[in-house]
Structures are given as C-alpha cells and as structure tokens.
mmCIF file with all atom_site columns, C-alpha atoms in Angstrom:
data_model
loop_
_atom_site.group_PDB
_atom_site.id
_atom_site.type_symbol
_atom_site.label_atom_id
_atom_site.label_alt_id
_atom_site.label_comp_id
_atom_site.label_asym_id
_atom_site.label_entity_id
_atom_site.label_seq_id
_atom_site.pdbx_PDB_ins_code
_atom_site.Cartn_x
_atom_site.Cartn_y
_atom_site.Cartn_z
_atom_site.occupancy
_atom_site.B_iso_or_equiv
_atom_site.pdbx_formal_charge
_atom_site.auth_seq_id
_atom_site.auth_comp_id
_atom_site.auth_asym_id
_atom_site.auth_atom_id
_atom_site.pdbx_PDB_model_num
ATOM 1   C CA . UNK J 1 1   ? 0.000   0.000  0.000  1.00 57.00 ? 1   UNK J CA 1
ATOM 2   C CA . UNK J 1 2   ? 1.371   3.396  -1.182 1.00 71.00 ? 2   UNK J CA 1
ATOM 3   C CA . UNK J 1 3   ? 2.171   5.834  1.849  1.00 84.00 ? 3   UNK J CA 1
ATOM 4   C CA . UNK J 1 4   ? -0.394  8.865  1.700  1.00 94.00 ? 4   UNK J CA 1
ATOM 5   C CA . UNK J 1 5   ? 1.462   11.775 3.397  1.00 95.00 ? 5   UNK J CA 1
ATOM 6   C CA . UNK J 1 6   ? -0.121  13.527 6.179  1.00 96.00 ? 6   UNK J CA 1
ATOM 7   C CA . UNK J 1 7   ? 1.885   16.802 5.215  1.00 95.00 ? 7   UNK J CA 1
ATOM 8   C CA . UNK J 1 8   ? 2.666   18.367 1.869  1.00 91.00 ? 8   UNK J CA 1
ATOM 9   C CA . UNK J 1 9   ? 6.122   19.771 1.382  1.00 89.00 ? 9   UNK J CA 1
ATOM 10  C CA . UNK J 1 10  ? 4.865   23.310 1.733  1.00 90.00 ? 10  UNK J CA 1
ATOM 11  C CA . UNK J 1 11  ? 3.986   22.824 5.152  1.00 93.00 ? 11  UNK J CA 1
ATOM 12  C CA . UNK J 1 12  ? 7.550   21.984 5.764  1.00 92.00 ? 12  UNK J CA 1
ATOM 13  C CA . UNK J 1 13  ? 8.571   25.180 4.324  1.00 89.00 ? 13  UNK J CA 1
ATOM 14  C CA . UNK J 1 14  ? 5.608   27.601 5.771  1.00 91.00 ? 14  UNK J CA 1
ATOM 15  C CA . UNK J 1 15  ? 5.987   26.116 9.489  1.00 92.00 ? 15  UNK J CA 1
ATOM 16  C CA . UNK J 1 16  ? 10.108  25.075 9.632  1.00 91.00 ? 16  UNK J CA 1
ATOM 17  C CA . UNK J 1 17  ? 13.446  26.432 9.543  1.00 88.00 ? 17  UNK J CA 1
ATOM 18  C CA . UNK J 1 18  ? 13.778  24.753 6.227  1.00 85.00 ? 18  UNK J CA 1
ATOM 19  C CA . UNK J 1 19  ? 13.437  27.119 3.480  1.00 77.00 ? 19  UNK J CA 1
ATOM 20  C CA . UNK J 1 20  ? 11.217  27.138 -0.193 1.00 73.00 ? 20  UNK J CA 1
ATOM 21  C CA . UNK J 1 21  ? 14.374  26.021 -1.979 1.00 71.00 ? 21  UNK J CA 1
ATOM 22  C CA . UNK J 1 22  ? 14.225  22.682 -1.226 1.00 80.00 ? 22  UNK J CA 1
ATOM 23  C CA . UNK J 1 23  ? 13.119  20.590 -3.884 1.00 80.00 ? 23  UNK J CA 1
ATOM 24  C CA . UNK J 1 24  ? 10.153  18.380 -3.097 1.00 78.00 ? 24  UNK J CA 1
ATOM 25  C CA . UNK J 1 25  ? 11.744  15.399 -4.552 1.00 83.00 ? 25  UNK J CA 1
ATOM 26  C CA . UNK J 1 26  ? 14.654  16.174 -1.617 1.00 84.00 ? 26  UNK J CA 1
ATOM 27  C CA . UNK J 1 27  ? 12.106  15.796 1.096  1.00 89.00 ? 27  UNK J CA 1
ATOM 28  C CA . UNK J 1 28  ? 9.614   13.148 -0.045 1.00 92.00 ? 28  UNK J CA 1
ATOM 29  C CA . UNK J 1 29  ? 11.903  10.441 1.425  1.00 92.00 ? 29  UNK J CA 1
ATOM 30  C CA . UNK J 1 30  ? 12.218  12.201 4.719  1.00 93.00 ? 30  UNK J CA 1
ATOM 31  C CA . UNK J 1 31  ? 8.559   13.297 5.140  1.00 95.00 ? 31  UNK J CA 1
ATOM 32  C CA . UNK J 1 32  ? 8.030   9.433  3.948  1.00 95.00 ? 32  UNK J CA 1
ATOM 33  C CA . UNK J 1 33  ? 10.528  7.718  6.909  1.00 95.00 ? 33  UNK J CA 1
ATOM 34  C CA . UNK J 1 34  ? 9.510   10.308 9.802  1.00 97.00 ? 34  UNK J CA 1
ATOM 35  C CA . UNK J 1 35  ? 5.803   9.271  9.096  1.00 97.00 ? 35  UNK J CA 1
ATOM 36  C CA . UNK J 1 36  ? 6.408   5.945  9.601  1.00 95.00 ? 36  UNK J CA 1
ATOM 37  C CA . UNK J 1 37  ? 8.752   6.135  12.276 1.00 95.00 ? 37  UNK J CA 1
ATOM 38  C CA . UNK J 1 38  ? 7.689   8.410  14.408 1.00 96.00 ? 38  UNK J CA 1
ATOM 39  C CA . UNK J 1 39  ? 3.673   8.780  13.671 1.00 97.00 ? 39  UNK J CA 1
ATOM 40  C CA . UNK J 1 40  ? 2.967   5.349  13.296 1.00 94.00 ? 40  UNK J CA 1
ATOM 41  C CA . UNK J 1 41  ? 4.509   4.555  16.520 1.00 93.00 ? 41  UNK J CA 1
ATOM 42  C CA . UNK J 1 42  ? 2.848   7.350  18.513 1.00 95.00 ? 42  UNK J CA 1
ATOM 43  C CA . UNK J 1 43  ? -0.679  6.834  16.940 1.00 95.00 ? 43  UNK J CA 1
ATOM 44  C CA . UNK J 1 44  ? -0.428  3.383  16.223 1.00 92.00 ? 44  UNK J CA 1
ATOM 45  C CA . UNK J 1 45  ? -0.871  0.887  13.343 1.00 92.00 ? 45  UNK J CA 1
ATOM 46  C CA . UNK J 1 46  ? -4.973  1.209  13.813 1.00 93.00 ? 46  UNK J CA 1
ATOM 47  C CA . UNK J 1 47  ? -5.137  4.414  13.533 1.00 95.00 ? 47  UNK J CA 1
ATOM 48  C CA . UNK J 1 48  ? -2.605  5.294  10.992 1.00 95.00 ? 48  UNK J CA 1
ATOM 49  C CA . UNK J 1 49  ? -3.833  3.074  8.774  1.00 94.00 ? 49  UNK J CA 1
ATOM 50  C CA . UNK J 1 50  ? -7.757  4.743  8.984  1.00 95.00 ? 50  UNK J CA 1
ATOM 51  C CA . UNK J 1 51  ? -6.066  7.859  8.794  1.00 97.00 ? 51  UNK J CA 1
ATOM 52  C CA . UNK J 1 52  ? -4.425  6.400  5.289  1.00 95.00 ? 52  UNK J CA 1
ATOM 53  C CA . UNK J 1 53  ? -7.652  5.501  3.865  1.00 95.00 ? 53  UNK J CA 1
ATOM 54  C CA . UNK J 1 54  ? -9.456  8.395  4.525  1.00 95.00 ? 54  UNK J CA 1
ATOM 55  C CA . UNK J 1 55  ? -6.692  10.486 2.784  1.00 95.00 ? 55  UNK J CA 1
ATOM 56  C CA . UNK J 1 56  ? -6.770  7.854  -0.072 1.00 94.00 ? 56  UNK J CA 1
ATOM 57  C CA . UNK J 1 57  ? -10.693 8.057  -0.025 1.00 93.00 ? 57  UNK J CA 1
ATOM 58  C CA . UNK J 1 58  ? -10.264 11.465 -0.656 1.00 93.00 ? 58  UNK J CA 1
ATOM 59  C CA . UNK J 1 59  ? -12.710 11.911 2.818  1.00 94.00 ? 59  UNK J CA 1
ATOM 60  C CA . UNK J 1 60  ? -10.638 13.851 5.546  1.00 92.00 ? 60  UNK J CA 1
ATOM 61  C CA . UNK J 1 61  ? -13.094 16.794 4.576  1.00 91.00 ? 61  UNK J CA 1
ATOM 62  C CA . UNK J 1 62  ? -15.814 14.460 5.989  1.00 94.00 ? 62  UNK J CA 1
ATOM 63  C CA . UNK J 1 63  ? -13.866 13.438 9.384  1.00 94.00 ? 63  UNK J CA 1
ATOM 64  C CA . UNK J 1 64  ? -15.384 15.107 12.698 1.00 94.00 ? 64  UNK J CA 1
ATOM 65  C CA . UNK J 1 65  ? -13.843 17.689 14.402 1.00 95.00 ? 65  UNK J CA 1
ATOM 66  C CA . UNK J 1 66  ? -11.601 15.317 16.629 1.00 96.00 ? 66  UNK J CA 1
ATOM 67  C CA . UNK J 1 67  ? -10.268 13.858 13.580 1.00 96.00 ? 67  UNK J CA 1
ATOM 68  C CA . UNK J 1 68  ? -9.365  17.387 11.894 1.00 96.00 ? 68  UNK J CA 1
ATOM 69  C CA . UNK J 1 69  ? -7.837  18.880 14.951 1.00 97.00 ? 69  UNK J CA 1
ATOM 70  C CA . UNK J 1 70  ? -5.852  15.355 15.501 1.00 97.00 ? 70  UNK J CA 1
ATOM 71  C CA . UNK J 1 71  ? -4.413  16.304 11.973 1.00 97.00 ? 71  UNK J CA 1
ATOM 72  C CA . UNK J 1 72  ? -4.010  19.494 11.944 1.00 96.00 ? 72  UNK J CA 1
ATOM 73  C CA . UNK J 1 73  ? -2.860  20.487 15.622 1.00 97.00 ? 73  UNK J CA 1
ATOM 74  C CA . UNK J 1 74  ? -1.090  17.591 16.104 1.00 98.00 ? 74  UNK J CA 1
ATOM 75  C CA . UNK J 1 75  ? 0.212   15.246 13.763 1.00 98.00 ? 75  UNK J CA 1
ATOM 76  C CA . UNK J 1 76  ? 1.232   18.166 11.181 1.00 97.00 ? 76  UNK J CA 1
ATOM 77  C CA . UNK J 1 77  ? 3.065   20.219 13.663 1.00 97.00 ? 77  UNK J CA 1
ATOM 78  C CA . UNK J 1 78  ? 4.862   16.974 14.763 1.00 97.00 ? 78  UNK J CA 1
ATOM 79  C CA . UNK J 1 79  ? 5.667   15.105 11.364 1.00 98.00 ? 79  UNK J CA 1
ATOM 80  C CA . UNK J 1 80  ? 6.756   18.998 9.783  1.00 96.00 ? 80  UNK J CA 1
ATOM 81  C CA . UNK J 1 81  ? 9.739   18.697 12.747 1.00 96.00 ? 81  UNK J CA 1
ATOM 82  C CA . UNK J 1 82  ? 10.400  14.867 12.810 1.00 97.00 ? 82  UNK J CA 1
ATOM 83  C CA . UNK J 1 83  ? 10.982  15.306 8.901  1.00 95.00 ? 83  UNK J CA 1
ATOM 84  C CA . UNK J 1 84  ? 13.450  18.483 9.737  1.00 94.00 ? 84  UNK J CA 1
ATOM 85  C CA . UNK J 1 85  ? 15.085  15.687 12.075 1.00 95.00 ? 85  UNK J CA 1
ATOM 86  C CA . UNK J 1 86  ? 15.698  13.755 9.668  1.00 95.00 ? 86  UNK J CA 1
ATOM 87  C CA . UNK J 1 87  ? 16.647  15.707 6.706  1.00 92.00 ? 87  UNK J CA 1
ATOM 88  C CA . UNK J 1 88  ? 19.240  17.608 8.573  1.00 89.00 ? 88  UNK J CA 1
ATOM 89  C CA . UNK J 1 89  ? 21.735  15.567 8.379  1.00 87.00 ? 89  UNK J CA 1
ATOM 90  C CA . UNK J 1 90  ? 21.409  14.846 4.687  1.00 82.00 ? 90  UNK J CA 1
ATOM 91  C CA . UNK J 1 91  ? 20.900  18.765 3.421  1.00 80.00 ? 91  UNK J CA 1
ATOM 92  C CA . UNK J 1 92  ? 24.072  19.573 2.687  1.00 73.00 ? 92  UNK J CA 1
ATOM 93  C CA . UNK J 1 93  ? 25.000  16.064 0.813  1.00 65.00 ? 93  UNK J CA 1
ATOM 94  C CA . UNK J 1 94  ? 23.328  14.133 -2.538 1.00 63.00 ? 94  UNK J CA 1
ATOM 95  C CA . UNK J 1 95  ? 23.706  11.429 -3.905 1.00 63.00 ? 95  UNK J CA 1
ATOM 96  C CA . UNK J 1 96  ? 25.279  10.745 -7.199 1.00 63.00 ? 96  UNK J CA 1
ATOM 97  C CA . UNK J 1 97  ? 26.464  7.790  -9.575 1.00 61.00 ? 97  UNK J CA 1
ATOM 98  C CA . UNK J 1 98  ? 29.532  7.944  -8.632 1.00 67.00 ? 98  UNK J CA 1
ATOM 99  C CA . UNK J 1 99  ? 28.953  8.486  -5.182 1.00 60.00 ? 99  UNK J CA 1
ATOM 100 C CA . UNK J 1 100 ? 28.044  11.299 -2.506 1.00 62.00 ? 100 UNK J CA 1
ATOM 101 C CA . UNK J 1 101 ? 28.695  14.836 -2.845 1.00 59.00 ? 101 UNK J CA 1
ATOM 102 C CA . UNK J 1 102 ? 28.695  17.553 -0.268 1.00 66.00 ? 102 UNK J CA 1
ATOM 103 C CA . UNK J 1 103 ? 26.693  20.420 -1.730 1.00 65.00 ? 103 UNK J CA 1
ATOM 104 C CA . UNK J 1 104 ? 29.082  23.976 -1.213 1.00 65.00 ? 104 UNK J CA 1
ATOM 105 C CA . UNK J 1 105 ? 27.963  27.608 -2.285 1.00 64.00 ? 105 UNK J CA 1
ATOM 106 C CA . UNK J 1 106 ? 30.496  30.286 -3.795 1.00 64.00 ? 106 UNK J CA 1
ATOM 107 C CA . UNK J 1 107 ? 28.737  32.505 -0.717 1.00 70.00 ? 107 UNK J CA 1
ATOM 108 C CA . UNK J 1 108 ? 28.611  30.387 2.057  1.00 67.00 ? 108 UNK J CA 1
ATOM 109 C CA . UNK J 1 109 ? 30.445  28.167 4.054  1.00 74.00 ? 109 UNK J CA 1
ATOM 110 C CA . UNK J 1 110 ? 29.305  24.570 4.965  1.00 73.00 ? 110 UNK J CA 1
ATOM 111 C CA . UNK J 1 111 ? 28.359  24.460 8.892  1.00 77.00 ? 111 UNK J CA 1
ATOM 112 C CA . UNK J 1 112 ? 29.957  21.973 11.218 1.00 83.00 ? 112 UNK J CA 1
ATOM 113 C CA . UNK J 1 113 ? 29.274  18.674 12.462 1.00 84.00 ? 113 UNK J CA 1
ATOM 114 C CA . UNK J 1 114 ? 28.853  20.402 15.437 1.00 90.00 ? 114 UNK J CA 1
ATOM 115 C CA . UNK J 1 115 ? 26.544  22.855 14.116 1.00 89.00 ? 115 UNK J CA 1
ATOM 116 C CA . UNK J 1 116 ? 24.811  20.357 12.042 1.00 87.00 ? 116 UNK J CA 1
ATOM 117 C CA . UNK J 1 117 ? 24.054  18.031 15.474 1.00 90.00 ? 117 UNK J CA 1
ATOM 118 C CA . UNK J 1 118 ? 22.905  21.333 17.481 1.00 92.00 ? 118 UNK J CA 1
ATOM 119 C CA . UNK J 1 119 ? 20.428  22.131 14.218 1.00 92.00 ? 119 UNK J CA 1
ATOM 120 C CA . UNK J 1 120 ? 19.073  18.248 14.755 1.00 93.00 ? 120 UNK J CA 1
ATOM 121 C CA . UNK J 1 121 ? 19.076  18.452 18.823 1.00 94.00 ? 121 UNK J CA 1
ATOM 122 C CA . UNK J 1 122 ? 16.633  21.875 17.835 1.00 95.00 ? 122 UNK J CA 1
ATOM 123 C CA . UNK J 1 123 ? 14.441  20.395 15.850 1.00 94.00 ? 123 UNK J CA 1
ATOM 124 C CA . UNK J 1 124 ? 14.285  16.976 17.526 1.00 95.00 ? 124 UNK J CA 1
ATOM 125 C CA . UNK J 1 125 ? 13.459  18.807 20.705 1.00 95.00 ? 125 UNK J CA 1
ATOM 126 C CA . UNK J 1 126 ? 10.498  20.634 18.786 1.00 96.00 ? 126 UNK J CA 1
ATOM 127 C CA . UNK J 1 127 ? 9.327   17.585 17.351 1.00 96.00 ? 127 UNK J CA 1
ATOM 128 C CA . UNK J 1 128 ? 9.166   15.885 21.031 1.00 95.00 ? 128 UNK J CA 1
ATOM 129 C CA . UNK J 1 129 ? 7.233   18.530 22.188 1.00 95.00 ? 129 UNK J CA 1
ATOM 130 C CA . UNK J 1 130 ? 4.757   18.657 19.634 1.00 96.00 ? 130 UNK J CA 1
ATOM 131 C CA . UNK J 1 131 ? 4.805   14.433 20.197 1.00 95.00 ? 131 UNK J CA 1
ATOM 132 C CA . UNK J 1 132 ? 3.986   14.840 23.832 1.00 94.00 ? 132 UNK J CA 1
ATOM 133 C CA . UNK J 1 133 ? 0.492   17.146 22.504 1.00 95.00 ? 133 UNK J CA 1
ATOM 134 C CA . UNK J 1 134 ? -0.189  14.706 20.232 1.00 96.00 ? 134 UNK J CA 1
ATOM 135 C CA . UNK J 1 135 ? -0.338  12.389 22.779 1.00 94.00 ? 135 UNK J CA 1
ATOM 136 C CA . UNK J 1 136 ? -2.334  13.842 25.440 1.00 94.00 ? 136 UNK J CA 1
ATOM 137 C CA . UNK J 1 137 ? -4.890  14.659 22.756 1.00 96.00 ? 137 UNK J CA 1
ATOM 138 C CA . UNK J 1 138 ? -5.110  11.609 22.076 1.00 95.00 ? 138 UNK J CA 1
ATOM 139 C CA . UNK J 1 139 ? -5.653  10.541 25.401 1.00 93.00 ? 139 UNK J CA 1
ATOM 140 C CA . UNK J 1 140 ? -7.718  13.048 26.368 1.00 94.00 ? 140 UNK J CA 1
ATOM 141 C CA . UNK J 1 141 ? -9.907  12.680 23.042 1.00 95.00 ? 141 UNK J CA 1
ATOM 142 C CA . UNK J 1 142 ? -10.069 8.986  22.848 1.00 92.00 ? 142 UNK J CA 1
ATOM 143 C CA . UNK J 1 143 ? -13.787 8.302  23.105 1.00 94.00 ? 143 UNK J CA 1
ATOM 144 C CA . UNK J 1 144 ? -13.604 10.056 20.245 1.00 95.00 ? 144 UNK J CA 1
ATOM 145 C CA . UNK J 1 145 ? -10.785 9.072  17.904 1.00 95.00 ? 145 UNK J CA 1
ATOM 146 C CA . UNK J 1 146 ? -11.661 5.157  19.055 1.00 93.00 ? 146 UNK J CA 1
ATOM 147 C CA . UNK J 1 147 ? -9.252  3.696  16.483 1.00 93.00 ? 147 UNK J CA 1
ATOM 148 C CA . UNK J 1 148 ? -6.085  5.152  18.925 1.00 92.00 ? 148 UNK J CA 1
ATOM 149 C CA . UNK J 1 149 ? -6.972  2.355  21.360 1.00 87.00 ? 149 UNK J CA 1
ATOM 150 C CA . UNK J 1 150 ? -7.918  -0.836 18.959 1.00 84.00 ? 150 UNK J CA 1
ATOM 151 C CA . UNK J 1 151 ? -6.102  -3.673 18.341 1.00 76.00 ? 151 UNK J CA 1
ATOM 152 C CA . UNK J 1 152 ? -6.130  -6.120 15.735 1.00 69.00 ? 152 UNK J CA 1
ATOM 153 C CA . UNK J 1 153 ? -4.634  -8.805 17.742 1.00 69.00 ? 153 UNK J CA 1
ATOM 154 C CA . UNK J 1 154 ? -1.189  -9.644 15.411 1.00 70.00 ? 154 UNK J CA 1
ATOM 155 C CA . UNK J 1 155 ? 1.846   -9.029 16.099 1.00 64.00 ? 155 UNK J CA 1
ATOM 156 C CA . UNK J 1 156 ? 2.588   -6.610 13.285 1.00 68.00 ? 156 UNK J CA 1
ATOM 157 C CA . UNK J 1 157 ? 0.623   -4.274 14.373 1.00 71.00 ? 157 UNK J CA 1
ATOM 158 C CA . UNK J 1 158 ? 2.263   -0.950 16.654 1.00 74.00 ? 158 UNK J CA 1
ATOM 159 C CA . UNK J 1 159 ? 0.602   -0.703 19.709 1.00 65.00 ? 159 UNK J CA 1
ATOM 160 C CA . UNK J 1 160 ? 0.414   3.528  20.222 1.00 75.00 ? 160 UNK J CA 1
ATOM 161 C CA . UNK J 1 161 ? 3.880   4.682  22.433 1.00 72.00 ? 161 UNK J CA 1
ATOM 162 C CA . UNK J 1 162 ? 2.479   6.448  25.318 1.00 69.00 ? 162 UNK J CA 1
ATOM 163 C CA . UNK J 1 163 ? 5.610   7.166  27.161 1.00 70.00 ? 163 UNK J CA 1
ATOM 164 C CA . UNK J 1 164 ? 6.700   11.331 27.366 1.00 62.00 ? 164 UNK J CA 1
ATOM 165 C CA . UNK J 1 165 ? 8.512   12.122 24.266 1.00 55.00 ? 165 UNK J CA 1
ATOM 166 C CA . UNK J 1 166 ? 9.657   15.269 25.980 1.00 55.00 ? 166 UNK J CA 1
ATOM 167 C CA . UNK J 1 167 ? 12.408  16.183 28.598 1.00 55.00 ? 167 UNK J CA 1
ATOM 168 C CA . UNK J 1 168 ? 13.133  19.808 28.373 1.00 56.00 ? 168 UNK J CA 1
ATOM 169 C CA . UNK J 1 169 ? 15.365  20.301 31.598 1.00 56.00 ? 169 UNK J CA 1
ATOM 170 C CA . UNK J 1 170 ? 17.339  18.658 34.011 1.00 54.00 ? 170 UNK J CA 1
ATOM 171 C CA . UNK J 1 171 ? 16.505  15.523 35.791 1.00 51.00 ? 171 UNK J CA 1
ATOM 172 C CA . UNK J 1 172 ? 17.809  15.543 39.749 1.00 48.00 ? 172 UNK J CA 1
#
C-alpha cells in the first residue's frame, strides 16, 4: 500500500526552519521515513492506517472535528519537525552515480558537524514537544478518535507509544 502523506512539502517550508528552496523530490523520502517512524509509533498501526484511507478516499473533509484537529494540531506540527530531524543531516549532501557529494555555495560556508548536530538536537526537541500534545490529545480525546486504542490482535501491528517524548530540563 502506497504511503499517503499527512503533510505536503509546503507545510515543511511555511511552518520550519527549512526554506522554499528545497526541492520536493529532496524531502519526499524524509517526510516518507519520519511518518512511519515516528507517527505510526505514537498513533499506532490502527489508527494510521484509517487515517491512510481516509486520505486515499479522498474523505478527511468528511472526518469530525476530533479527527481534523488530531491532523491538523497535532500530527502536522509533529511530522513537519520529525521530517526536519531527519533531513538535517542529509541537506548539505546528494547522492550521485559515482557516489556522494557535499553540496558547497560560492557565498557560504558549509556548517559543522557540530553545528549540524545542534540544528538536529533543535528540531528533535520541537518535534518531542509537539509528540507529547499529540499524545495527550489523544488521550484526552479517545472516546472520540476510538481507532487510537484498537487492536487487531497480530503481532505486526504498533501498539500507540504512550511514554513522554519530551524532557526539556534537568533531571535531579
């Protein structure tokens, strides 16, 4: 079954750091892996895959107003960052025939790993935050999103993750 995005590439570029140059071909991948991997896991293989159809069906339109605020409150904000997660550390390099090539400008200057890893830590940080709303809305709204708590009973499915995503201080 084809993935059906929950984002479009310009809500990358309208709500991130990442900017309207990137070419939607760059990002498909990454929008593609931080759907599965982090979404899936924090919604859960019942819901995702409802969520899937109904975007196939062409019917979010017709979803109630749980199901529209679950989309756009909380899973866009969250998948927009997890994709910055994992396209940072690819931006600056592509992929050739004969092998990778690390992109350089005649007016800039490549960042550092350093740099690069503190950019990631940001937007991973975001994206855990916006994980831990997605999750208490879920919680909170799950009489009425009832597909967050099904199960199917196999062992493929992902049972929703509902430990805290987020740690934003120090633990004593």
């Amino acid at each position: 079954m084809p993935i059906a995005l929950f984002i479009t590439r310009n809500d990358i570029i309208k709500n991130s750091p990442l900017q309207g140059a990137i070419d939607a071909d760059a990002l498909l991948p990454f929008m593609s892996t931080a759907q599965v991997k982090y979404i899936k896991n924090l919604i859960g293989t019942v819901l995702y895959e409802y969520l899937q159809a109904q975007i196939v069906a062409g019917t979010v339109g017709n979803l109630s107003a749980a199901y529209q605020d679950l989309l756009d409150e909380h899973i866009k904000p969250t998948l927009i960052w997890y994709t910055c997660v994992e396209y940072i550390p690819f931006s600056s390099i592509q992929f050739k025939s004969n092998g990778a090539v690390k992109q350089t400008s005649e007016q800039g200057t490549a960042p550092s790993k350093t740099e690069i890893d503190y950019l990631k830590q940001q937007a991973q940080t975001n994206a855990d935050y916006y994980a831990l709303r997605l999750q208490n809305y879920l919680i909170s709204y799950s009489n009425s999103i009832p597909q967050y708590l099904e199960s199917v009973g196999n062992q493929t499915q992902i049972y929703p993750d509902m430990t805290n995503q987020f740690f934003g201080g120090i633990q004593l």
